[in-house]
Short mmCIF file of C-alpha atoms in Angstrom, two decimals:
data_model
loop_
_atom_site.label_atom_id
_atom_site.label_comp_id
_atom_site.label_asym_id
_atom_site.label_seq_id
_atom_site.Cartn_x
_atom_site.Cartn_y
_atom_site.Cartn_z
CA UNK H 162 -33.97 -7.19 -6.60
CA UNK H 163 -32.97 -10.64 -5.66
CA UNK H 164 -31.05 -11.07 -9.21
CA UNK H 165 -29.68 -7.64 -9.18
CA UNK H 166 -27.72 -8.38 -5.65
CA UNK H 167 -26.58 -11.32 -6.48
CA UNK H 168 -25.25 -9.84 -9.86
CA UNK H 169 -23.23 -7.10 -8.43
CA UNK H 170 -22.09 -9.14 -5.55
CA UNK H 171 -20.57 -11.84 -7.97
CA UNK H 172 -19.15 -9.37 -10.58
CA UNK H 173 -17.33 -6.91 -7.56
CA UNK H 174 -16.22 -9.65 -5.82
CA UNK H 175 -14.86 -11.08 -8.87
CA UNK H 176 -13.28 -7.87 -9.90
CA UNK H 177 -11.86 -7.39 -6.74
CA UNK H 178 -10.71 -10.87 -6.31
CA UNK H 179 -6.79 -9.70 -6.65
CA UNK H 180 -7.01 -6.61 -4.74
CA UNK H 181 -9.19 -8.54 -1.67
CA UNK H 182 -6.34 -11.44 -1.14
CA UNK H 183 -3.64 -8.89 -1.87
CA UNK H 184 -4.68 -7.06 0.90
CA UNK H 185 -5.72 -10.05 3.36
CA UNK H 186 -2.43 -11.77 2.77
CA UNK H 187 -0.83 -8.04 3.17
CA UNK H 188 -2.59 -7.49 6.38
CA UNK H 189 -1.77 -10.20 8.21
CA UNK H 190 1.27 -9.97 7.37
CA UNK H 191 1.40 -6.45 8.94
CA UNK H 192 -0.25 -7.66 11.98
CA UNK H 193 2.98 -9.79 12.76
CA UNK H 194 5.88 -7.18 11.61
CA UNK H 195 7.20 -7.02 15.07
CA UNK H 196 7.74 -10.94 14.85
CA UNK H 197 9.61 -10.80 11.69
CA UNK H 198 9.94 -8.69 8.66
CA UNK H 199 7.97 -10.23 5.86
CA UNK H 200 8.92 -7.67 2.84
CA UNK H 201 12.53 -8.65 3.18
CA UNK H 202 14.13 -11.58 3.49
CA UNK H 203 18.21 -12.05 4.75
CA UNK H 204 20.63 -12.01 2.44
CA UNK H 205 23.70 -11.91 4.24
CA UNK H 206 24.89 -11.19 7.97
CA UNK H 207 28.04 -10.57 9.19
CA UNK H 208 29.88 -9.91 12.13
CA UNK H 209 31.41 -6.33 12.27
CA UNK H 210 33.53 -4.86 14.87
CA UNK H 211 33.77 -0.97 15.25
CA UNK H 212 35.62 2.04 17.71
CA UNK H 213 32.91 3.65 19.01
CA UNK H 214 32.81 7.09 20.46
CA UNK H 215 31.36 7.67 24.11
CA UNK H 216 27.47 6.85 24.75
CA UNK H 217 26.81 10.37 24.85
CA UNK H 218 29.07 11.07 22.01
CA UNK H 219 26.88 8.59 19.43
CA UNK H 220 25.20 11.26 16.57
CA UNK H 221 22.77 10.65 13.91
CA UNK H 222 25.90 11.51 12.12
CA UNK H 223 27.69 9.30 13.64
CA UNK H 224 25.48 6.85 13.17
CA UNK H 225 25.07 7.65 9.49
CA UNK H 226 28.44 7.08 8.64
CA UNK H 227 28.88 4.05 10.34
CA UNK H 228 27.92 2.09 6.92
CA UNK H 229 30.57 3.50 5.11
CA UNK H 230 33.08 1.77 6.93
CA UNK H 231 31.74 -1.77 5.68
CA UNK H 232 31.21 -0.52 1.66
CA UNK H 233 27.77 -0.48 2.07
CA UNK H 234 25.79 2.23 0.41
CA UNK H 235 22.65 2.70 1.98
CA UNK H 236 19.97 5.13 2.67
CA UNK H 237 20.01 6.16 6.56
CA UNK H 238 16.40 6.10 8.53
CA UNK H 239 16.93 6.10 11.78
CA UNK H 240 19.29 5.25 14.99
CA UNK H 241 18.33 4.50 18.66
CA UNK H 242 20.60 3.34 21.78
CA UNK H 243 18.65 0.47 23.87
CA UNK H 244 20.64 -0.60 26.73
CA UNK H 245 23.97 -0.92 25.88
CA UNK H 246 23.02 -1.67 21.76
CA UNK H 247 23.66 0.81 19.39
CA UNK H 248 20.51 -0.01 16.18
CA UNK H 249 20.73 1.76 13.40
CA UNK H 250 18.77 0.90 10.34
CA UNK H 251 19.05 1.67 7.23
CA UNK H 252 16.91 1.30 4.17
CA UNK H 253 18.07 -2.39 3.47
CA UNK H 254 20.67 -2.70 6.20
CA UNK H 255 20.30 -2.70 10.05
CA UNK H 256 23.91 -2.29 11.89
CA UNK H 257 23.38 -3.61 15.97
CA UNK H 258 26.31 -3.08 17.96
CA UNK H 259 27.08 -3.80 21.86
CA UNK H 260 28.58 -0.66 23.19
CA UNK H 261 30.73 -1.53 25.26
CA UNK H 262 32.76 -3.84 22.69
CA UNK H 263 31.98 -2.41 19.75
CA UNK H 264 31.15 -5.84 18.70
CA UNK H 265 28.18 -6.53 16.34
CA UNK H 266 26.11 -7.77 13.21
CA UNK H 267 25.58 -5.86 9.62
CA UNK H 268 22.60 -7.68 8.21
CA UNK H 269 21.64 -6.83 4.81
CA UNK H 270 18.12 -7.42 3.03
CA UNK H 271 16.59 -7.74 -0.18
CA UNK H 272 12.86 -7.23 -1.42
CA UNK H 273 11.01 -10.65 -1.24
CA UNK H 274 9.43 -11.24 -4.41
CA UNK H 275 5.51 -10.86 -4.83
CA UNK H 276 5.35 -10.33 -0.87
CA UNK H 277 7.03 -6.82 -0.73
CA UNK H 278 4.81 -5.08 -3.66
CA UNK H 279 1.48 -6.60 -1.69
CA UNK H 280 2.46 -4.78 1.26
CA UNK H 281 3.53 -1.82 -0.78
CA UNK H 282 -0.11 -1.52 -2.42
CA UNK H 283 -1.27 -1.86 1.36
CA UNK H 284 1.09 1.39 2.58
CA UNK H 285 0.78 3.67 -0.32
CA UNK H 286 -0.55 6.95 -0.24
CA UNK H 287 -0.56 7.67 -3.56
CA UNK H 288 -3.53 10.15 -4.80
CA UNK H 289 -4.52 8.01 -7.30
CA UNK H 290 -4.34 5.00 -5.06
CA UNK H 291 -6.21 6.58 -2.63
CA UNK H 292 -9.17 7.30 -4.63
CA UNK H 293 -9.30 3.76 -5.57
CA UNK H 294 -8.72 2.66 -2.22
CA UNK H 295 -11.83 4.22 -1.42
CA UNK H 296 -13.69 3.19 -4.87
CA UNK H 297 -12.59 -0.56 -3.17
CA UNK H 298 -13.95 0.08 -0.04
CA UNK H 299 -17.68 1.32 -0.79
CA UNK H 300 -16.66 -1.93 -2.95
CA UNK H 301 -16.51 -4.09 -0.27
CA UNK H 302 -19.45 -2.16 1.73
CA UNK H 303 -21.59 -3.30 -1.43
CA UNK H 304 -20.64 -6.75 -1.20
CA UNK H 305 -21.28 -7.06 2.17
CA UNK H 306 -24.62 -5.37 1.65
CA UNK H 307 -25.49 -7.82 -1.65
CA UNK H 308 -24.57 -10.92 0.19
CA UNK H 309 -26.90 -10.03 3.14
CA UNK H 310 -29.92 -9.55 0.52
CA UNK H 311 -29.37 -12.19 -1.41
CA UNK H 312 -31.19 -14.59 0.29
CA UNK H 313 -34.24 -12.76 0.93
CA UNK H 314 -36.27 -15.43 2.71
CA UNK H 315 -36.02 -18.93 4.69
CA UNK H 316 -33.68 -20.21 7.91
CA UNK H 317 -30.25 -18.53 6.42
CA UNK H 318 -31.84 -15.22 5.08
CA UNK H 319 -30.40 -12.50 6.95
CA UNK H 320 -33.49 -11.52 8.78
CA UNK H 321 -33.45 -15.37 10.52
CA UNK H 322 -29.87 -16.16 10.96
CA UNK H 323 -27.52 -13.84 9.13
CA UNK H 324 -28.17 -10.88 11.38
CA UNK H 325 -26.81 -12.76 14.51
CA UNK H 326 -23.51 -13.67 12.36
CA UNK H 327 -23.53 -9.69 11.82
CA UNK H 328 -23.77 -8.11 15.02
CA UNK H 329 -20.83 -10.84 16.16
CA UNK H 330 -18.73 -9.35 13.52
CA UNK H 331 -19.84 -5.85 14.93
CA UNK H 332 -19.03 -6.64 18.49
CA UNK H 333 -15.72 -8.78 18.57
CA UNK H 334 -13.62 -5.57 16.95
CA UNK H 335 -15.47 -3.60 19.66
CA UNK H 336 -14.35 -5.59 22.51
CA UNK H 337 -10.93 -5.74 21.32
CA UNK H 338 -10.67 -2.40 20.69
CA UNK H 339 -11.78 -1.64 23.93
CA UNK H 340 -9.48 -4.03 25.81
CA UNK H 341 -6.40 -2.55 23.98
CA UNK H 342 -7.70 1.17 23.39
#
């Protein structure tokens, strides 16, 4: 039994080797979008200056043909008003103008290499990807499972020390979830 575990642990973990630092590199990357956006790097700002209609009088269509004033062809997602800052972002250009000037910045972004396809794997919902997504995780339930049975006897078997290491892991994401849930 002891072989077998320590078999299939080795052989998925070396398997999923790509796929398991793909997705912890991905992740925290994700954990720290708000701080900066890691699948696209700057490629050029400007400064822009624009007439802009009333603050009640600012559309989504407005705000999606903003762009074409700068001959920029872009996909529209989405526009908000915080404050006095018009935002609207597009799929690789974000447009932030004051209001009240009509003063602002065009910043446009390309893909960073390697980076932006990690996180990509990590957002898909592909059917396909999915199902392997799934495959990965009983994956990773299996190594988890193998490396606790490896060592089936003696001070760092799981029954003397490993289970304490275990119910830590269990607990901390509790706790947290908790305090922010």
């Amino acid at each position: 039994m002891n072989l077998k575990a320590r078999n299939l642990h080795r052989d998925l973990g070396y398997f999923y080797i790509g796929l398991i630092i793909s997705f912890a590199l991905s992740g925290i990357l994700m954990n720290h979008r708000d701080q900066f956006h890691a699948e696209k790097y700057n490629v050029e700002t400007k400064n822009i200056e624009v007439k802009l209609p009333k603050k009640e009088a600012i559309t989504e269509d407005f705000a999606k043909n903003i762009i074409k004033q700068f001959d920029v062809a872009d996909t529209y997602r989405k526009y908000k008003i915080k404050g006095e800052t018009l935002r609207i972002s597009f799929k690789n250009t974000d447009v932030e103008v004051d209001i009240n000037t009509g003063k602002g910045e065009l910043t446009t972004y390309n893909k960073t290499p390697i980076i932006s396809q990690m996180m990509k794997l990590h957002k898909s919902t592909s059917n396909w990807w999915i199902y392997y997504g799934d495959i990965f995780g009983l994956s990773l339930i299996t190594i988890a499972i193998t490396g606790a049975i490896m060592i089936p006897a003696g001070k760092f078997s799981f029954k003397n020390r490993g289970w304490k290491l275990a119910l830590a892991g269990v607990i901390i994401p509790l706790i947290v979830l908790f305090f922010i849930g």
